[in-house]
Amino acid sequence: GGVLAVATPAALWRDAALLRRAGLPPPDFLALADALEARGLLASGEARDGDSLLDRLAARVTAPLTGDAGSR
């Protein structure tokens, strides 16, 4: 085997073509991160793995609410 790419872990996990060439499925945490992010439930940052996703979620949950809190 050889090196397929040189990039950050976050960039590698988001490269669908590269994952297909490597025979790897996209990590489950990315689908969850995308769904949570779309609903505004994650603090800013990048999910590099499951632990960093949980860190972003915890930061958002413990952050003071801003905006229209009545709609939640």
Backbone as XML, in Angstrom:
<?xml version="1.0"?>
<chain id="A" units="angstrom">
  <residue number="1" name="GLY">
    <atom name="N" x="0.820" y="-1.182" z="0.000"/>
    <atom name="CA" x="0.000" y="0.000" z="0.000"/>
    <atom name="C" x="0.861" y="1.242" z="0.000"/>
  </residue>
  <residue number="2" name="GLY">
    <atom name="N" x="0.302" y="2.278" z="-0.547"/>
    <atom name="CA" x="0.989" y="3.558" z="-0.583"/>
    <atom name="C" x="0.150" y="4.633" z="0.083"/>
  </residue>
  <residue number="3" name="VAL">
    <atom name="N" x="0.692" y="5.818" z="0.089"/>
    <atom name="CA" x="0.007" y="6.971" z="0.659"/>
    <atom name="C" x="-1.004" y="7.480" z="-0.365"/>
  </residue>
  <residue number="4" name="LEU">
    <atom name="N" x="-2.257" y="7.557" z="0.024"/>
    <atom name="CA" x="-3.304" y="8.034" z="-0.870"/>
    <atom name="C" x="-3.468" y="9.547" z="-0.812"/>
  </residue>
  <residue number="5" name="ALA">
    <atom name="N" x="-3.164" y="10.135" z="0.348"/>
    <atom name="CA" x="-3.320" y="11.582" z="0.497"/>
    <atom name="C" x="-2.564" y="12.048" z="1.734"/>
  </residue>
  <residue number="6" name="VAL">
    <atom name="N" x="-2.236" y="13.319" z="1.725"/>
    <atom name="CA" x="-1.638" y="13.959" z="2.892"/>
    <atom name="C" x="-2.517" y="15.165" z="3.203"/>
  </residue>
  <residue number="7" name="ALA">
    <atom name="N" x="-3.221" y="15.086" z="4.325"/>
    <atom name="CA" x="-4.143" y="16.151" z="4.714"/>
    <atom name="C" x="-4.461" y="15.989" z="6.194"/>
  </residue>
  <residue number="8" name="THR">
    <atom name="N" x="-5.191" y="16.953" z="6.727"/>
    <atom name="CA" x="-5.625" y="16.842" z="8.116"/>
    <atom name="C" x="-6.660" y="15.724" z="8.230"/>
  </residue>
  <residue number="9" name="PRO">
    <atom name="N" x="-6.809" y="15.152" z="9.418"/>
    <atom name="CA" x="-7.831" y="14.114" z="9.577"/>
    <atom name="C" x="-9.223" y="14.602" z="9.166"/>
  </residue>
  <residue number="10" name="ALA">
    <atom name="N" x="-9.583" y="15.817" z="9.542"/>
    <atom name="CA" x="-10.904" y="16.338" z="9.195"/>
    <atom name="C" x="-11.087" y="16.397" z="7.681"/>
  </residue>
  <residue number="11" name="ALA">
    <atom name="N" x="-10.059" y="16.817" z="6.975"/>
    <atom name="CA" x="-10.149" y="16.894" z="5.512"/>
    <atom name="C" x="-10.224" y="15.499" z="4.892"/>
  </residue>
  <residue number="12" name="LEU">
    <atom name="N" x="-9.478" y="14.567" z="5.445"/>
    <atom name="CA" x="-9.514" y="13.194" z="4.921"/>
    <atom name="C" x="-10.896" y="12.581" z="5.081"/>
  </residue>
  <residue number="13" name="TRP">
    <atom name="N" x="-11.498" y="12.748" z="6.259"/>
    <atom name="CA" x="-12.811" y="12.162" z="6.506"/>
    <atom name="C" x="-13.882" y="12.762" z="5.619"/>
  </residue>
  <residue number="14" name="ARG">
    <atom name="N" x="-13.698" y="14.011" z="5.181"/>
    <atom name="CA" x="-14.690" y="14.691" z="4.334"/>
    <atom name="C" x="-14.487" y="14.427" z="2.841"/>
  </residue>
  <residue number="15" name="ASP">
    <atom name="N" x="-13.417" y="13.737" z="2.482"/>
    <atom name="CA" x="-13.109" y="13.473" z="1.072"/>
    <atom name="C" x="-13.731" y="12.142" z="0.648"/>
  </residue>
  <residue number="16" name="ALA">
    <atom name="N" x="-14.966" y="12.211" z="0.151"/>
    <atom name="CA" x="-15.717" y="10.993" z="-0.197"/>
    <atom name="C" x="-14.994" y="10.162" z="-1.254"/>
  </residue>
  <residue number="17" name="ALA">
    <atom name="N" x="-14.406" y="10.811" z="-2.246"/>
    <atom name="CA" x="-13.709" y="10.077" z="-3.310"/>
    <atom name="C" x="-12.508" y="9.321" z="-2.741"/>
  </residue>
  <residue number="18" name="LEU">
    <atom name="N" x="-11.775" y="9.966" z="-1.865"/>
    <atom name="CA" x="-10.613" y="9.317" z="-1.246"/>
    <atom name="C" x="-11.052" y="8.122" z="-0.404"/>
  </residue>
  <residue number="19" name="LEU">
    <atom name="N" x="-12.098" y="8.293" z="0.368"/>
    <atom name="CA" x="-12.586" y="7.186" z="1.192"/>
    <atom name="C" x="-13.008" y="6.003" z="0.322"/>
  </residue>
  <residue number="20" name="ARG">
    <atom name="N" x="-13.673" y="6.291" z="-0.803"/>
    <atom name="CA" x="-14.062" y="5.202" z="-1.720"/>
    <atom name="C" x="-12.830" y="4.482" z="-2.250"/>
  </residue>
  <residue number="21" name="ARG">
    <atom name="N" x="-11.808" y="5.254" z="-2.685"/>
    <atom name="CA" x="-10.575" y="4.629" z="-3.197"/>
    <atom name="C" x="-9.907" y="3.770" z="-2.134"/>
  </residue>
  <residue number="22" name="ALA">
    <atom name="N" x="-10.001" y="4.197" z="-0.887"/>
    <atom name="CA" x="-9.380" y="3.448" z="0.211"/>
    <atom name="C" x="-10.272" y="2.306" z="0.696"/>
  </residue>
  <residue number="23" name="GLY">
    <atom name="N" x="-11.505" y="2.252" z="0.195"/>
    <atom name="CA" x="-12.427" y="1.207" z="0.625"/>
    <atom name="C" x="-12.958" y="1.430" z="2.030"/>
  </residue>
  <residue number="24" name="LEU">
    <atom name="N" x="-13.065" y="2.688" z="2.443"/>
    <atom name="CA" x="-13.523" y="3.014" z="3.789"/>
    <atom name="C" x="-14.868" y="3.738" z="3.746"/>
  </residue>
  <residue number="25" name="PRO">
    <atom name="N" x="-15.752" y="3.427" z="4.664"/>
    <atom name="CA" x="-17.003" y="4.187" z="4.743"/>
    <atom name="C" x="-16.735" y="5.508" z="5.470"/>
  </residue>
  <residue number="26" name="PRO">
    <atom name="N" x="-17.561" y="6.517" z="5.213"/>
    <atom name="CA" x="-17.413" y="7.758" z="5.991"/>
    <atom name="C" x="-17.690" y="7.461" z="7.463"/>
  </residue>
  <residue number="27" name="PRO">
    <atom name="N" x="-16.971" y="8.102" z="8.361"/>
    <atom name="CA" x="-17.191" y="7.852" z="9.788"/>
    <atom name="C" x="-18.609" y="8.257" z="10.213"/>
  </residue>
  <residue number="28" name="ASP">
    <atom name="N" x="-19.204" y="7.489" z="11.106"/>
    <atom name="CA" x="-20.557" y="7.777" z="11.577"/>
    <atom name="C" x="-20.650" y="9.148" z="12.236"/>
  </residue>
  <residue number="29" name="PHE">
    <atom name="N" x="-19.593" y="9.570" z="12.929"/>
    <atom name="CA" x="-19.673" y="10.837" z="13.648"/>
    <atom name="C" x="-19.888" y="12.015" z="12.708"/>
  </residue>
  <residue number="30" name="LEU">
    <atom name="N" x="-19.491" y="11.881" z="11.426"/>
    <atom name="CA" x="-19.678" y="12.996" z="10.492"/>
    <atom name="C" x="-21.148" y="13.227" z="10.163"/>
  </residue>
  <residue number="31" name="ALA">
    <atom name="N" x="-21.904" y="12.174" z="9.968"/>
    <atom name="CA" x="-23.333" y="12.330" z="9.695"/>
    <atom name="C" x="-24.027" y="12.961" z="10.894"/>
  </residue>
  <residue number="32" name="LEU">
    <atom name="N" x="-23.647" y="12.541" z="12.084"/>
    <atom name="CA" x="-24.219" y="13.113" z="13.293"/>
    <atom name="C" x="-23.815" y="14.577" z="13.433"/>
  </residue>
  <residue number="33" name="ALA">
    <atom name="N" x="-22.556" y="14.878" z="13.171"/>
    <atom name="CA" x="-22.077" y="16.266" z="13.250"/>
    <atom name="C" x="-22.832" y="17.148" z="12.261"/>
  </residue>
  <residue number="34" name="ASP">
    <atom name="N" x="-23.029" y="16.663" z="11.053"/>
    <atom name="CA" x="-23.754" y="17.442" z="10.040"/>
    <atom name="C" x="-25.191" y="17.724" z="10.487"/>
  </residue>
  <residue number="35" name="ALA">
    <atom name="N" x="-25.854" y="16.714" z="11.043"/>
    <atom name="CA" x="-27.242" y="16.880" z="11.485"/>
    <atom name="C" x="-27.336" y="17.862" z="12.648"/>
  </residue>
  <residue number="36" name="LEU">
    <atom name="N" x="-26.433" y="17.740" z="13.612"/>
    <atom name="CA" x="-26.441" y="18.647" z="14.752"/>
    <atom name="C" x="-26.092" y="20.072" z="14.334"/>
  </residue>
  <residue number="37" name="GLU">
    <atom name="N" x="-25.126" y="20.189" z="13.438"/>
    <atom name="CA" x="-24.703" y="21.500" z="12.954"/>
    <atom name="C" x="-25.844" y="22.193" z="12.202"/>
  </residue>
  <residue number="38" name="ALA">
    <atom name="N" x="-26.573" y="21.451" z="11.393"/>
    <atom name="CA" x="-27.679" y="22.019" z="10.630"/>
    <atom name="C" x="-28.770" y="22.571" z="11.546"/>
  </residue>
  <residue number="39" name="ARG">
    <atom name="N" x="-28.853" y="22.053" z="12.743"/>
    <atom name="CA" x="-29.866" y="22.504" z="13.698"/>
    <atom name="C" x="-29.305" y="23.497" z="14.708"/>
  </residue>
  <residue number="40" name="GLY">
    <atom name="N" x="-28.063" y="23.919" z="14.502"/>
    <atom name="CA" x="-27.450" y="24.904" z="15.397"/>
    <atom name="C" x="-27.108" y="24.375" z="16.771"/>
  </residue>
  <residue number="41" name="LEU">
    <atom name="N" x="-26.878" y="23.069" z="16.868"/>
    <atom name="CA" x="-26.629" y="22.458" z="18.169"/>
    <atom name="C" x="-25.156" y="22.218" z="18.477"/>
  </residue>
  <residue number="42" name="LEU">
    <atom name="N" x="-24.260" y="22.717" z="17.624"/>
    <atom name="CA" x="-22.833" y="22.542" z="17.874"/>
    <atom name="C" x="-22.146" y="23.892" z="17.969"/>
  </residue>
  <residue number="43" name="ALA">
    <atom name="N" x="-21.181" y="23.981" z="18.876"/>
    <atom name="CA" x="-20.340" y="25.170" z="18.950"/>
    <atom name="C" x="-19.453" y="25.200" z="17.710"/>
  </residue>
  <residue number="44" name="SER">
    <atom name="N" x="-18.914" y="26.365" z="17.413"/>
    <atom name="CA" x="-18.057" y="26.470" z="16.234"/>
    <atom name="C" x="-16.822" y="25.587" z="16.395"/>
  </residue>
  <residue number="45" name="GLY">
    <atom name="N" x="-16.267" y="25.200" z="15.293"/>
    <atom name="CA" x="-15.105" y="24.327" z="15.295"/>
    <atom name="C" x="-15.268" y="23.233" z="14.270"/>
  </residue>
  <residue number="46" name="GLU">
    <atom name="N" x="-14.404" y="22.259" z="14.354"/>
    <atom name="CA" x="-14.411" y="21.172" z="13.386"/>
    <atom name="C" x="-14.439" y="19.844" z="14.123"/>
  </residue>
  <residue number="47" name="ALA">
    <atom name="N" x="-15.290" y="18.944" z="13.694"/>
    <atom name="CA" x="-15.335" y="17.608" z="14.275"/>
    <atom name="C" x="-14.292" y="16.744" z="13.575"/>
  </residue>
  <residue number="48" name="ARG">
    <atom name="N" x="-13.223" y="16.436" z="14.288"/>
    <atom name="CA" x="-12.149" y="15.607" z="13.735"/>
    <atom name="C" x="-12.357" y="14.134" z="14.053"/>
  </residue>
  <residue number="49" name="ASP">
    <atom name="N" x="-13.130" y="13.900" z="15.124"/>
    <atom name="CA" x="-13.396" y="12.539" z="15.580"/>
    <atom name="C" x="-14.567" y="12.598" z="16.554"/>
  </residue>
  <residue number="50" name="GLY">
    <atom name="N" x="-14.937" y="11.471" z="17.098"/>
    <atom name="CA" x="-16.063" y="11.431" z="18.023"/>
    <atom name="C" x="-15.860" y="12.293" z="19.256"/>
  </residue>
  <residue number="51" name="ASP">
    <atom name="N" x="-14.641" y="12.291" z="19.787"/>
    <atom name="CA" x="-14.365" y="13.096" z="20.982"/>
    <atom name="C" x="-14.503" y="14.587" z="20.715"/>
  </residue>
  <residue number="52" name="SER">
    <atom name="N" x="-13.988" y="15.046" z="19.575"/>
    <atom name="CA" x="-14.100" y="16.477" z="19.280"/>
    <atom name="C" x="-15.555" y="16.858" z="18.986"/>
  </residue>
  <residue number="53" name="LEU">
    <atom name="N" x="-16.329" y="15.933" z="18.442"/>
    <atom name="CA" x="-17.755" y="16.189" z="18.242"/>
    <atom name="C" x="-18.441" y="16.367" z="19.596"/>
  </residue>
  <residue number="54" name="LEU">
    <atom name="N" x="-18.151" y="15.493" z="20.546"/>
    <atom name="CA" x="-18.730" y="15.620" z="21.878"/>
    <atom name="C" x="-18.296" y="16.908" z="22.557"/>
  </residue>
  <residue number="55" name="ASP">
    <atom name="N" x="-17.047" y="17.317" z="22.354"/>
    <atom name="CA" x="-16.568" y="18.585" z="22.919"/>
    <atom name="C" x="-17.362" y="19.758" z="22.361"/>
  </residue>
  <residue number="56" name="ARG">
    <atom name="N" x="-17.622" y="19.752" z="21.046"/>
    <atom name="CA" x="-18.395" y="20.832" z="20.424"/>
    <atom name="C" x="-19.828" y="20.841" z="20.941"/>
  </residue>
  <residue number="57" name="LEU">
    <atom name="N" x="-20.409" y="19.677" z="21.120"/>
    <atom name="CA" x="-21.769" y="19.588" z="21.630"/>
    <atom name="C" x="-21.825" y="20.094" z="23.075"/>
  </residue>
  <residue number="58" name="ALA">
    <atom name="N" x="-20.879" y="19.665" z="23.891"/>
    <atom name="CA" x="-20.842" y="20.098" z="25.293"/>
    <atom name="C" x="-20.651" y="21.607" z="25.394"/>
  </residue>
  <residue number="59" name="ALA">
    <atom name="N" x="-19.807" y="22.170" z="24.542"/>
    <atom name="CA" x="-19.579" y="23.611" z="24.559"/>
    <atom name="C" x="-20.849" y="24.363" z="24.198"/>
  </residue>
  <residue number="60" name="ARG">
    <atom name="N" x="-21.616" y="23.838" z="23.279"/>
    <atom name="CA" x="-22.865" y="24.495" z="22.868"/>
    <atom name="C" x="-23.918" y="24.367" z="23.957"/>
  </residue>
  <residue number="61" name="VAL">
    <atom name="N" x="-23.990" y="23.212" z="24.573"/>
    <atom name="CA" x="-24.993" y="22.972" z="25.610"/>
    <atom name="C" x="-24.728" y="23.849" z="26.832"/>
  </residue>
  <residue number="62" name="THR">
    <atom name="N" x="-23.471" y="24.078" z="27.148"/>
    <atom name="CA" x="-23.139" y="24.871" z="28.332"/>
    <atom name="C" x="-23.022" y="26.361" z="28.030"/>
  </residue>
  <residue number="63" name="ALA">
    <atom name="N" x="-23.060" y="26.747" z="26.744"/>
    <atom name="CA" x="-22.973" y="28.158" z="26.370"/>
    <atom name="C" x="-24.314" y="28.839" z="26.624"/>
  </residue>
  <residue number="64" name="PRO">
    <atom name="N" x="-24.281" y="30.127" z="26.995"/>
    <atom name="CA" x="-25.554" y="30.840" z="27.167"/>
    <atom name="C" x="-26.311" y="30.902" z="25.840"/>
  </residue>
  <residue number="65" name="LEU">
    <atom name="N" x="-27.613" y="30.792" z="25.912"/>
    <atom name="CA" x="-28.446" y="30.880" z="24.710"/>
    <atom name="C" x="-28.463" y="32.309" z="24.203"/>
  </residue>
  <residue number="66" name="THR">
    <atom name="N" x="-28.434" y="32.435" z="22.889"/>
    <atom name="CA" x="-28.563" y="33.747" z="22.270"/>
    <atom name="C" x="-29.676" y="33.675" z="21.233"/>
  </residue>
  <residue number="67" name="GLY">
    <atom name="N" x="-30.167" y="34.797" z="20.833"/>
    <atom name="CA" x="-31.193" y="34.805" z="19.806"/>
    <atom name="C" x="-32.558" y="34.524" z="20.396"/>
  </residue>
  <residue number="68" name="ASP">
    <atom name="N" x="-33.430" y="33.936" z="19.608"/>
    <atom name="CA" x="-34.800" y="33.691" z="19.980"/>
    <atom name="C" x="-34.925" y="32.378" z="20.727"/>
  </residue>
  <residue number="69" name="ALA">
    <atom name="N" x="-34.730" y="32.405" z="22.025"/>
    <atom name="CA" x="-34.782" y="31.183" z="22.833"/>
    <atom name="C" x="-36.199" y="30.629" z="22.905"/>
  </residue>
  <residue number="70" name="GLY">
    <atom name="N" x="-37.200" y="31.456" z="22.633"/>
    <atom name="CA" x="-38.574" y="30.985" z="22.710"/>
    <atom name="C" x="-38.913" y="29.983" z="21.620"/>
  </residue>
  <residue number="71" name="SER">
    <atom name="N" x="-38.128" y="29.924" z="20.568"/>
    <atom name="CA" x="-38.424" y="28.989" z="19.478"/>
    <atom name="C" x="-37.842" y="27.613" z="19.715"/>
  </residue>
  <residue number="72" name="ARG">
    <atom name="N" x="-37.155" y="27.405" z="20.823"/>
    <atom name="CA" x="-36.531" y="26.106" z="21.103"/>
    <atom name="C" x="-37.338" y="25.274" z="22.040"/>
  </residue>
</chain>
